Coordinates of C-alpha atoms in Angstrom, one line a residue:
Chain A
M1 CA 0.0 0.0 0.0
P2 CA 1.5 3.4 -0.9
D3 CA 2.5 5.3 2.2
T4 CA 0.5 8.4 1.0
L5 CA -2.7 6.6 1.8
R6 CA -1.8 6.7 5.5
Y7 CA -2.2 10.5 5.6
M8 CA -5.6 11.3 6.9
V9 CA -7.5 14.4 7.9
C10 CA -7.9 14.5 11.7
N11 CA -11.5 14.4 12.9
F12 CA -10.8 16.8 15.7
C13 CA -8.3 19.4 14.6
K14 CA -9.0 19.0 10.8
S15 CA -5.3 19.0 10.0
L16 CA -3.5 16.4 7.9
E17 CA -1.9 13.8 10.1
Y18 CA 0.1 10.7 9.7
K19 CA -2.0 7.7 10.7
G20 CA 0.1 4.9 12.0
M21 CA -1.0 1.2 11.6
R22 CA -3.9 0.2 13.8
A23 CA -4.9 -3.4 14.4
D24 CA -8.4 -4.7 15.2
I25 CA -10.2 -8.0 15.8
Q26 CA -13.8 -9.2 15.0
L27 CA -14.6 -11.1 18.2
L28 CA -17.6 -12.8 16.7
P29 CA -18.3 -13.9 13.1
R30 CA -20.3 -11.2 11.4
R31 CA -20.7 -9.5 8.2
V32 CA -17.1 -8.3 7.6
Q33 CA -18.5 -7.4 4.2
A34 CA -19.9 -4.2 5.8
M35 CA -16.4 -2.9 6.8
K36 CA -14.5 -0.4 4.9
A37 CA -11.6 -2.5 3.5
E38 CA -9.3 0.1 2.0
G39 CA -5.9 -0.1 3.6
K40 CA -6.7 -3.2 5.6
V41 CA -5.4 -6.8 5.6
F42 CA -7.8 -9.4 6.8
V43 CA -6.2 -12.3 8.8
V44 CA -8.5 -15.3 8.9
I45 CA -7.8 -17.5 12.0
D46 CA -9.0 -21.0 12.4
V47 CA -6.7 -22.9 14.8
L48 CA -9.0 -25.9 15.1
R49 CA -8.4 -26.9 12.4
A50 CA -8.9 -25.4 8.9
A51 CA -6.1 -22.8 9.0
T52 CA -3.6 -25.1 10.6
T53 CA -4.5 -27.7 7.9
I54 CA -4.1 -25.1 5.1
I55 CA -0.7 -24.0 6.4
E56 CA 0.5 -27.6 6.8
A57 CA -0.7 -28.6 3.3
L58 CA 1.0 -25.6 1.6
S59 CA 4.2 -26.1 3.7
N60 CA 4.2 -29.7 2.5
G61 CA 4.2 -28.8 -1.2
C62 CA 0.5 -28.6 -2.0
T63 CA 0.2 -26.2 -5.0
D64 CA -2.9 -24.4 -3.8
V65 CA -6.0 -24.8 -1.6
I66 CA -9.5 -23.8 -2.9
P67 CA -11.9 -23.2 0.0
V68 CA -15.6 -23.8 -0.7
V69 CA -18.6 -23.5 1.5
T70 CA -20.7 -26.6 0.7
V71 CA -19.9 -30.3 0.2
D72 CA -21.8 -30.2 -3.1
E73 CA -19.5 -27.3 -4.3
A74 CA -16.5 -29.4 -3.4
F75 CA -17.6 -32.4 -5.5
D76 CA -18.8 -30.2 -8.3
L77 CA -15.6 -28.2 -8.5
A78 CA -13.4 -31.3 -8.5
K79 CA -15.3 -32.6 -11.6
R80 CA -15.0 -29.3 -13.5
L81 CA -11.3 -28.5 -12.8
P82 CA -8.7 -29.9 -15.2
G83 CA -6.0 -32.3 -14.1
N84 CA -6.0 -35.3 -11.9
D85 CA -3.9 -34.0 -9.1
I86 CA -6.8 -32.9 -7.0
L87 CA -7.7 -33.9 -3.4
I88 CA -11.1 -33.2 -1.8
G89 CA -10.7 -32.6 1.9
G90 CA -12.6 -31.3 4.9
E91 CA -15.2 -32.2 7.5
R92 CA -18.8 -32.0 8.7
G93 CA -19.4 -32.5 12.4
G94 CA -15.6 -32.8 12.7
L95 CA -15.5 -36.0 10.6
K96 CA -14.3 -36.7 7.0
V97 CA -17.2 -36.5 4.5
D98 CA -18.1 -39.7 2.7
G99 CA -16.4 -39.7 -0.7
F100 CA -13.7 -37.1 0.3
D101 CA -10.0 -38.1 -0.1
V102 CA -9.0 -36.6 3.3
G103 CA -10.5 -35.1 6.4
N104 CA -9.6 -31.9 8.3
S105 CA -6.8 -33.1 10.5
P106 CA -3.6 -31.2 9.6
R107 CA -1.7 -34.4 10.5
E108 CA -3.2 -36.1 7.4
Y109 CA -1.8 -33.5 5.0
T110 CA 1.7 -35.1 4.8
R111 CA 4.2 -34.3 2.0
D112 CA 3.6 -37.8 0.6
L113 CA -0.1 -37.1 0.2
V114 CA -0.2 -33.5 -0.9
S115 CA 3.0 -32.6 -2.7
G116 CA 2.2 -31.2 -6.1
K117 CA -1.5 -31.6 -5.5
R118 CA -4.4 -29.1 -5.4
V119 CA -6.7 -29.4 -2.4
I120 CA -10.4 -28.4 -2.5
L121 CA -11.4 -27.8 1.2
T122 CA -14.7 -27.4 2.9
T123 CA -15.1 -27.1 6.7
T124 CA -17.8 -26.0 9.1
N125 CA -16.3 -22.7 10.2
G126 CA -12.9 -21.9 8.5
T127 CA -13.9 -22.0 4.8
K128 CA -17.0 -19.9 5.6
A129 CA -14.9 -17.3 7.3
L130 CA -12.6 -17.2 4.3
Q131 CA -15.5 -16.8 1.9
S132 CA -16.9 -13.9 4.1
V133 CA -13.8 -11.8 3.2
A134 CA -13.1 -13.3 -0.2
R135 CA -13.9 -10.0 -2.0
Y136 CA -11.0 -8.1 -0.4
E137 CA -7.5 -7.5 -1.8
H138 CA -5.4 -8.6 1.1
I139 CA -6.3 -11.8 3.0
L140 CA -3.9 -14.0 5.0
V141 CA -4.5 -17.3 6.7
A142 CA -3.2 -17.8 10.3
G143 CA -3.0 -20.3 13.1
F144 CA -0.5 -20.7 16.0
T145 CA 1.8 -22.5 13.6
N146 CA 2.6 -19.4 11.6
V147 CA 1.9 -16.3 13.8
Q148 CA 5.3 -14.7 13.3
A149 CA 5.2 -15.2 9.5
V150 CA 1.7 -13.5 9.3
V151 CA 2.8 -10.6 11.6
Q152 CA 5.8 -10.0 9.4
R153 CA 3.7 -10.0 6.3
C154 CA 1.3 -7.5 7.9
M155 CA 4.3 -5.2 8.7
V156 CA 5.6 -5.4 5.1
L157 CA 2.1 -4.6 3.7
K158 CA 1.8 -1.6 6.1
A159 CA -2.0 -2.2 6.0
D160 CA -4.2 -2.2 9.1
P161 CA -4.6 -5.8 10.2
V162 CA -8.1 -7.0 11.0
M163 CA -8.1 -10.4 12.8
V164 CA -11.1 -12.5 11.7
P165 CA -11.5 -15.5 14.1
A166 CA -13.5 -18.2 12.2
G167 CA -15.7 -18.8 15.3
K168 CA -17.7 -21.9 16.0
K169 CA -21.0 -22.2 14.3
G170 CA -21.4 -18.5 14.2
G171 CA -20.3 -18.1 17.9
F172 CA -17.2 -17.2 19.8
S173 CA -14.0 -19.3 19.4
L174 CA -11.7 -18.8 22.3
E175 CA -8.7 -20.6 20.6
D176 CA -8.9 -18.3 17.5
V177 CA -9.2 -15.1 19.6
V178 CA -6.2 -16.2 21.8
C179 CA -4.2 -16.8 18.5
G180 CA -5.3 -13.4 17.3
G181 CA -4.2 -12.0 20.7
M182 CA -0.8 -13.5 20.2
M183 CA -0.4 -11.8 16.8
L184 CA -1.8 -8.5 18.2
D185 CA 0.8 -8.8 21.1
L186 CA 3.5 -9.0 18.5
L187 CA 2.0 -6.2 16.4
G188 CA 1.8 -4.0 19.5
K189 CA 5.5 -4.6 20.1
E190 CA 6.1 -3.3 16.6
G191 CA 4.3 0.0 17.5
V192 CA 1.0 -0.8 15.9
A193 CA -2.0 0.8 17.8
L194 CA -4.6 -1.6 19.1
T195 CA -8.4 -1.1 19.3
D196 CA -10.1 -2.0 22.5
S197 CA -11.1 -5.4 21.2
A198 CA -7.6 -6.0 20.0
G199 CA -6.2 -5.0 23.4
A200 CA -8.7 -7.3 25.1
S201 CA -7.6 -10.2 22.9
R202 CA -4.0 -9.5 23.8
I203 CA -5.0 -9.8 27.5
L204 CA -6.7 -13.2 26.8
Y205 CA -3.5 -14.4 25.0
K206 CA -1.4 -13.3 28.0
A207 CA -3.7 -15.3 30.3
F208 CA -3.1 -18.5 28.3
E209 CA 0.4 -18.1 26.8
G210 CA 1.9 -20.4 29.4
D211 CA -0.5 -23.3 28.6
L212 CA -1.9 -23.1 25.1
L213 CA -2.4 -26.8 25.1
G214 CA -4.5 -26.6 28.3
M215 CA -6.5 -23.8 26.8
V216 CA -7.4 -25.8 23.6
R217 CA -8.0 -29.0 25.7
S218 CA -10.5 -27.2 27.9
C219 CA -12.3 -24.9 25.4
E220 CA -15.6 -25.9 23.8
H221 CA -14.2 -26.7 20.4
G222 CA -11.3 -28.7 21.8
R223 CA -13.5 -30.8 24.1
E224 CA -15.6 -31.6 21.1
L225 CA -12.6 -32.7 19.1
I226 CA -11.4 -34.9 22.0
R227 CA -14.8 -36.6 22.1
L228 CA -14.5 -37.2 18.3
G229 CA -11.1 -38.9 18.8
F230 CA -8.9 -36.0 17.5
E231 CA -7.0 -35.3 20.7
E232 CA -3.6 -35.5 19.0
D233 CA -4.6 -32.7 16.6
L234 CA -4.8 -30.3 19.6
A235 CA -1.1 -30.6 20.4
F236 CA -0.3 -30.2 16.7
C237 CA -2.4 -27.1 16.3
V238 CA -0.9 -25.2 19.3
Q239 CA 2.7 -25.5 18.0
T240 CA 3.9 -21.9 17.6
N241 CA 5.9 -20.7 14.6
V242 CA 6.8 -24.1 13.2
S243 CA 5.9 -22.7 9.7
S244 CA 7.4 -19.7 7.9
S245 CA 4.4 -19.7 5.5
A246 CA 1.9 -16.8 5.4
P247 CA -0.7 -18.2 3.0
V248 CA -2.4 -15.6 0.8
F249 CA -6.1 -16.0 -0.2
K250 CA -6.7 -14.3 -3.6
K251 CA -9.2 -14.7 -6.4
G252 CA -10.5 -18.0 -4.9
F253 CA -7.1 -19.7 -4.4
I254 CA -4.9 -19.9 -1.3
T255 CA -1.2 -20.1 -2.1
L256 CA 2.1 -19.2 -0.5
D257 CA 2.4 -16.1 -2.5
Chain B
M1 CA -38.9 -20.6 35.9
P2 CA -40.1 -24.1 37.1
D3 CA -37.3 -26.3 38.1
T4 CA -38.7 -29.1 35.9
L5 CA -37.6 -27.2 32.8
R6 CA -34.0 -27.7 33.8
Y7 CA -34.1 -31.4 33.3
M8 CA -32.8 -32.2 29.8
V9 CA -32.0 -35.3 27.8
C10 CA -28.2 -35.6 27.6
N11 CA -26.9 -35.4 24.0
F12 CA -24.3 -38.1 24.7
C13 CA -25.7 -40.8 27.1
K14 CA -29.3 -40.0 26.2
S15 CA -30.3 -40.1 29.9
L16 CA -32.3 -37.4 31.7
E17 CA -29.9 -35.1 33.5
Y18 CA -30.2 -32.1 35.7
K19 CA -28.9 -29.1 33.7
G20 CA -27.4 -26.5 36.0
M21 CA -27.4 -22.8 35.2
R22 CA -25.1 -21.7 32.4
A23 CA -24.1 -18.1 31.7
D24 CA -23.1 -16.6 28.4
I25 CA -22.2 -13.2 26.9
Q26 CA -22.7 -11.7 23.4
L27 CA -19.3 -10.0 22.9
L28 CA -20.6 -7.9 20.0
P29 CA -24.0 -6.4 19.3
R30 CA -25.8 -8.8 17.0
R31 CA -29.2 -10.2 16.4
V32 CA -30.0 -11.6 19.8
Q33 CA -33.4 -12.1 18.3
A34 CA -32.1 -15.3 16.7
M35 CA -31.3 -16.9 20.0
K36 CA -33.5 -19.4 21.7
A37 CA -34.8 -17.5 24.7
E38 CA -36.6 -20.1 26.7
G39 CA -35.1 -20.4 30.2
K40 CA -32.9 -17.4 29.6
V41 CA -32.6 -14.0 31.3
F42 CA -31.0 -11.2 29.2
V43 CA -28.9 -8.7 31.0
V44 CA -28.4 -5.5 29.0
I45 CA -25.2 -3.7 30.1
D46 CA -24.4 -0.1 29.2
V47 CA -22.0 1.3 31.7
L48 CA -21.3 4.5 29.7
R49 CA -24.0 5.6 30.3
A50 CA -27.6 4.6 29.6
A51 CA -27.8 1.7 32.1
T52 CA -26.1 3.7 34.8
T53 CA -28.5 6.5 34.1
I54 CA -31.6 4.2 34.2
I55 CA -30.4 2.6 37.5
E56 CA -29.8 6.1 39.0
A57 CA -33.1 7.5 37.9
L58 CA -35.1 4.5 39.3
S59 CA -33.1 4.6 42.5
N60 CA -34.0 8.3 42.8
G61 CA -37.8 7.7 42.6
C62 CA -38.5 7.9 38.9
T63 CA -41.6 5.8 38.3
D64 CA -40.5 4.1 35.0
V65 CA -38.2 4.6 32.0
I66 CA -39.4 4.0 28.5
P67 CA -36.5 3.4 26.1
V68 CA -37.0 4.4 22.5
V69 CA -34.7 4.1 19.5
T70 CA -35.1 7.5 17.7
V71 CA -35.4 11.1 18.8
D72 CA -38.7 11.5 16.8
E73 CA -40.2 8.5 18.8
A74 CA -39.2 10.2 22.0
F75 CA -41.0 13.5 21.1
D76 CA -44.0 11.7 19.7
L77 CA -44.4 9.4 22.7
A78 CA -44.2 12.3 25.1
K79 CA -47.1 14.0 23.3
R80 CA -49.3 10.9 23.2
L81 CA -48.8 9.7 26.8
P82 CA -51.2 11.1 29.5
G83 CA -50.0 13.1 32.4
N84 CA -47.5 16.0 32.7
D85 CA -44.9 14.2 34.8
I86 CA -42.8 13.2 31.8
L87 CA -39.1 14.0 31.2
I88 CA -37.5 13.4 27.8
G89 CA -33.8 12.4 28.2
G90 CA -30.9 11.0 26.2
E91 CA -28.2 11.9 23.8
R92 CA -26.9 12.0 20.3
G93 CA -23.1 12.2 19.8
G94 CA -22.9 12.1 23.6
L95 CA -24.7 15.5 23.9
K96 CA -28.2 16.4 25.1
V97 CA -30.7 16.6 22.2
D98 CA -32.2 20.0 21.5
G99 CA -35.6 20.2 23.1
F100 CA -34.9 17.4 25.6
D101 CA -35.3 18.0 29.3
V102 CA -32.2 16.2 30.3
G103 CA -29.1 14.5 28.7
N104 CA -27.6 11.1 29.4
S105 CA -25.4 11.9 32.3
P106 CA -26.5 9.8 35.3
R107 CA -25.5 12.7 37.6
E108 CA -28.3 14.8 36.1
Y109 CA -31.0 12.3 37.3
T110 CA -31.2 13.6 40.8
R111 CA -34.1 12.9 43.2
D112 CA -35.2 16.5 42.9
L113 CA -35.5 16.2 39.1
V114 CA -36.9 12.7 38.6
S115 CA -38.9 11.7 41.7
G116 CA -42.4 10.7 40.7
K117 CA -41.6 11.3 37.0
R118 CA -41.6 9.1 34.0
V119 CA -38.5 9.3 31.7
I120 CA -38.6 8.7 28.0
L121 CA -35.0 7.9 27.1
T122 CA -33.1 7.5 23.8
T123 CA -29.4 7.0 23.5
T124 CA -27.0 5.9 20.7
N125 CA -26.3 2.4 22.0
G126 CA -28.1 1.4 25.2
T127 CA -31.7 1.9 24.2
K128 CA -31.0 0.1 20.9
A129 CA -29.6 -2.9 22.8
L130 CA -32.7 -2.9 25.0
Q131 CA -35.0 -2.9 22.0
S132 CA -33.0 -5.7 20.5
V133 CA -34.2 -8.0 23.3
A134 CA -37.5 -6.3 24.0
R135 CA -39.6 -9.3 22.9
Y136 CA -38.2 -11.6 25.7
E137 CA -39.8 -12.4 29.0
H138 CA -36.8 -11.7 31.3
I139 CA -34.7 -8.7 30.8
L140 CA -32.6 -6.9 33.4
V141 CA -30.6 -3.6 33.2
A142 CA -27.0 -3.6 34.6
G143 CA -24.0 -1.4 35.1
F144 CA -21.2 -1.5 37.7
T145 CA -23.5 0.4 40.1
N146 CA -25.8 -2.7 40.5
V147 CA -23.9 -5.8 39.6
Q148 CA -24.6 -7.6 42.9
A149 CA -28.3 -6.9 42.7
V150 CA -28.5 -8.2 39.1
V151 CA -26.6 -11.4 39.9
Q152 CA -28.9 -12.0 42.9
R153 CA -32.0 -11.5 40.6
C154 CA -30.5 -14.0 38.1
M155 CA -30.0 -16.6 40.9
V156 CA -33.6 -16.2 42.1
L157 CA -34.9 -16.6 38.5
K158 CA -32.8 -19.7 38.0
A159 CA -32.7 -18.8 34.3
D160 CA -29.5 -18.9 32.2
P161 CA -28.1 -15.4 32.1
V162 CA -27.1 -14.0 28.7
M163 CA -25.0 -10.8 29.1
V164 CA -25.8 -8.3 26.3
P165 CA -23.2 -5.5 26.3
A166 CA -24.7 -2.5 24.4
G167 CA -21.6 -2.0 22.4
K168 CA -20.5 1.2 20.7
K169 CA -22.0 1.9 17.3
G170 CA -22.4 -1.8 16.6
G171 CA -18.9 -2.6 17.8
F172 CA -17.1 -3.8 20.9
S173 CA -17.5 -2.0 24.2
L174 CA -14.7 -2.9 26.6
E175 CA -16.3 -1.3 29.6
D176 CA -19.6 -3.3 29.1
V177 CA -17.7 -6.6 28.6
V178 CA -15.7 -6.0 31.8
C179 CA -18.9 -5.2 33.7
G180 CA -20.4 -8.4 32.3
G181 CA -17.2 -10.2 33.3
M182 CA -17.7 -9.0 36.9
M183 CA -21.2 -10.4 37.0
L184 CA -20.0 -13.7 35.4
D185 CA -17.2 -13.9 38.1
L186 CA -19.9 -13.7 40.8
L187 CA -22.2 -16.2 38.9
G188 CA -19.2 -18.5 38.6
K189 CA -18.7 -18.4 42.4
E190 CA -22.3 -19.4 42.7
G191 CA -21.6 -22.5 40.7
V192 CA -23.0 -21.3 37.4
A193 CA -21.2 -22.8 34.4
L194 CA -19.6 -20.3 32.0
T195 CA -19.3 -20.6 28.2
D196 CA -15.9 -19.8 26.6
S197 CA -16.9 -16.2 25.9
A198 CA -18.2 -15.8 29.5
G199 CA -14.9 -17.2 30.8
A200 CA -13.0 -14.9 28.6
S201 CA -15.0 -11.9 29.9
R202 CA -14.2 -13.0 33.4
I203 CA -10.5 -12.9 32.6
L204 CA -10.9 -9.4 31.2
Y205 CA -12.7 -8.3 34.4
K206 CA -9.9 -9.8 36.5
A207 CA -7.3 -7.9 34.4
F208 CA -9.0 -4.5 35.2
E209 CA -10.7 -5.1 38.6
G210 CA -8.0 -3.2 40.5
D211 CA -8.4 -0.1 38.3
L212 CA -11.9 0.2 36.8
L213 CA -11.6 4.0 36.6
G214 CA -8.3 3.7 34.6
M215 CA -10.0 1.2 32.3
V216 CA -12.9 3.5 31.5
R217 CA -10.6 6.5 31.2
S218 CA -8.4 4.8 28.6
C219 CA -11.1 2.9 26.6
E220 CA -12.4 4.2 23.3
H221 CA -15.8 5.3 24.7
G222 CA -14.3 6.8 27.8
R223 CA -11.8 8.9 25.9
E224 CA -14.7 10.2 23.7
L225 CA -16.7 11.2 26.8
I226 CA -13.7 13.0 28.3
R227 CA -13.3 15.0 25.0
L228 CA -17.0 15.9 25.3
G229 CA -16.5 17.2 28.9
F230 CA -18.1 14.3 30.8
E231 CA -15.0 13.2 32.7
E232 CA -16.8 13.2 36.0
D233 CA -19.4 10.8 34.7
L234 CA -16.7 8.1 34.4
A235 CA -16.0 8.0 38.1
F236 CA -19.7 7.9 38.7
C237 CA -20.2 5.0 36.3
V238 CA -17.6 2.7 37.8
Q239 CA -18.9 2.9 41.4
T240 CA -19.7 -0.8 42.2
N241 CA -22.8 -1.9 44.1
V242 CA -24.0 1.5 45.2
S243 CA -27.5 0.6 44.1
S244 CA -29.6 -2.4 45.2
S245 CA -31.9 -2.0 42.2
A246 CA -32.1 -4.6 39.5
P247 CA -34.3 -2.8 36.9
V248 CA -36.7 -5.0 34.9
F249 CA -37.6 -4.2 31.3
K250 CA -41.0 -5.6 30.4
K251 CA -43.6 -4.7 27.8
G252 CA -41.8 -1.5 27.0
F253 CA -41.3 -0.2 30.5
I254 CA -38.3 -0.3 32.8
T255 CA -39.2 -0.4 36.5
L256 CA -37.9 -1.7 39.7
D257 CA -40.2 -4.7 39.7

């Protein structure tokens, strides 16, 4: 973004002032569409598990991920796209969908399986959150595994980061807000101003930073995944900064660039 | 609420189980209308300043408060209602509306002014939040000044409390979430289960409990009120438990019963 865009007329003194970066977070899923997007970068967070899965797949050589909202769209798109190197992945109710190649556990997305392949992905919360911001220019995908890489990308873009936790069935997702809080903590240390909700998320991160695994094990979404037999995914998903990838979602495709 | 309603069929073991109270919070203003309301009590929180004003007015002998959404509705209703003992109060942009009797500063609602009077109130956030839940059976009004009274009323009702922070122009209001967190902390001590968002709000309360005044002075809404000349309202609004009133909003009227 050109630096000139960051000069704004002050609401109070009416003079032209330099507006530094300012970071925000949407604590609940909502119509992000209604926001003014100019000069913003949207960071879609879905720790459990779509974002972690996307980061893992791309880190393991997957060419690109196409997020779609419905199961029918996934099957339909797989038929229409050229080439045979396509995997259909995702979940409903946490479990792999009948007829899909792979579920939504990031541990399934090994180099052996995904290298050189395209993945069509549909999940209950994460792919919906991605589609809710799909029209915007700058969209990144984040989980604990790549917080530092995403923060660095935000700083290079010099755009105002808006964290978009995927939520859980339209409601609050603690693990995503805590992950957002970790990025906001890092952004704050870079001198980025934080809105009240961003500052609140940083406080929540600080409350849990010593025991992220305990946090995901005890939160609503984590307890559900444990009941479904995905306990090992939780430890995988709270690894911090094991990936240097900051996936970009643009024109329907998520890639490393 | 009859205690029999609290027996539910367990989703997992399919047996009938006693379902204890469970408290939740809506971190952003949204369509609360979409929620299932059976067995719930909605607690509308607007620390700065509508709820604090309503609690103060009723504590000082005001007969009832009628919250309305628009300025036109306020003037119109004042004309149509019988009796002369009516005050029109509220704000737009934080300031008293031209032609209104009183603004939205709780310190204006003295016993001398409001005793025996009805107040028609319209504010930017608080009265909208009240109207968003108006169709429900159990609605209480809360600020820091009456947290204990509201918690006690929730425990007597044995309904699941849903905290509804009024927000700020559709966005997050830190001061209301912290106030909700204070009530959720008390409810937790009474053995009430907390959702993830309720637990997160309790953490935010705990982060600020030692300096509520500092919190409202530095939050977005508080800074705006200071700029508008209402700094003294902030100290008034963070007094805890100075009122034993738990105002009830029912059929369009807020009263002490």
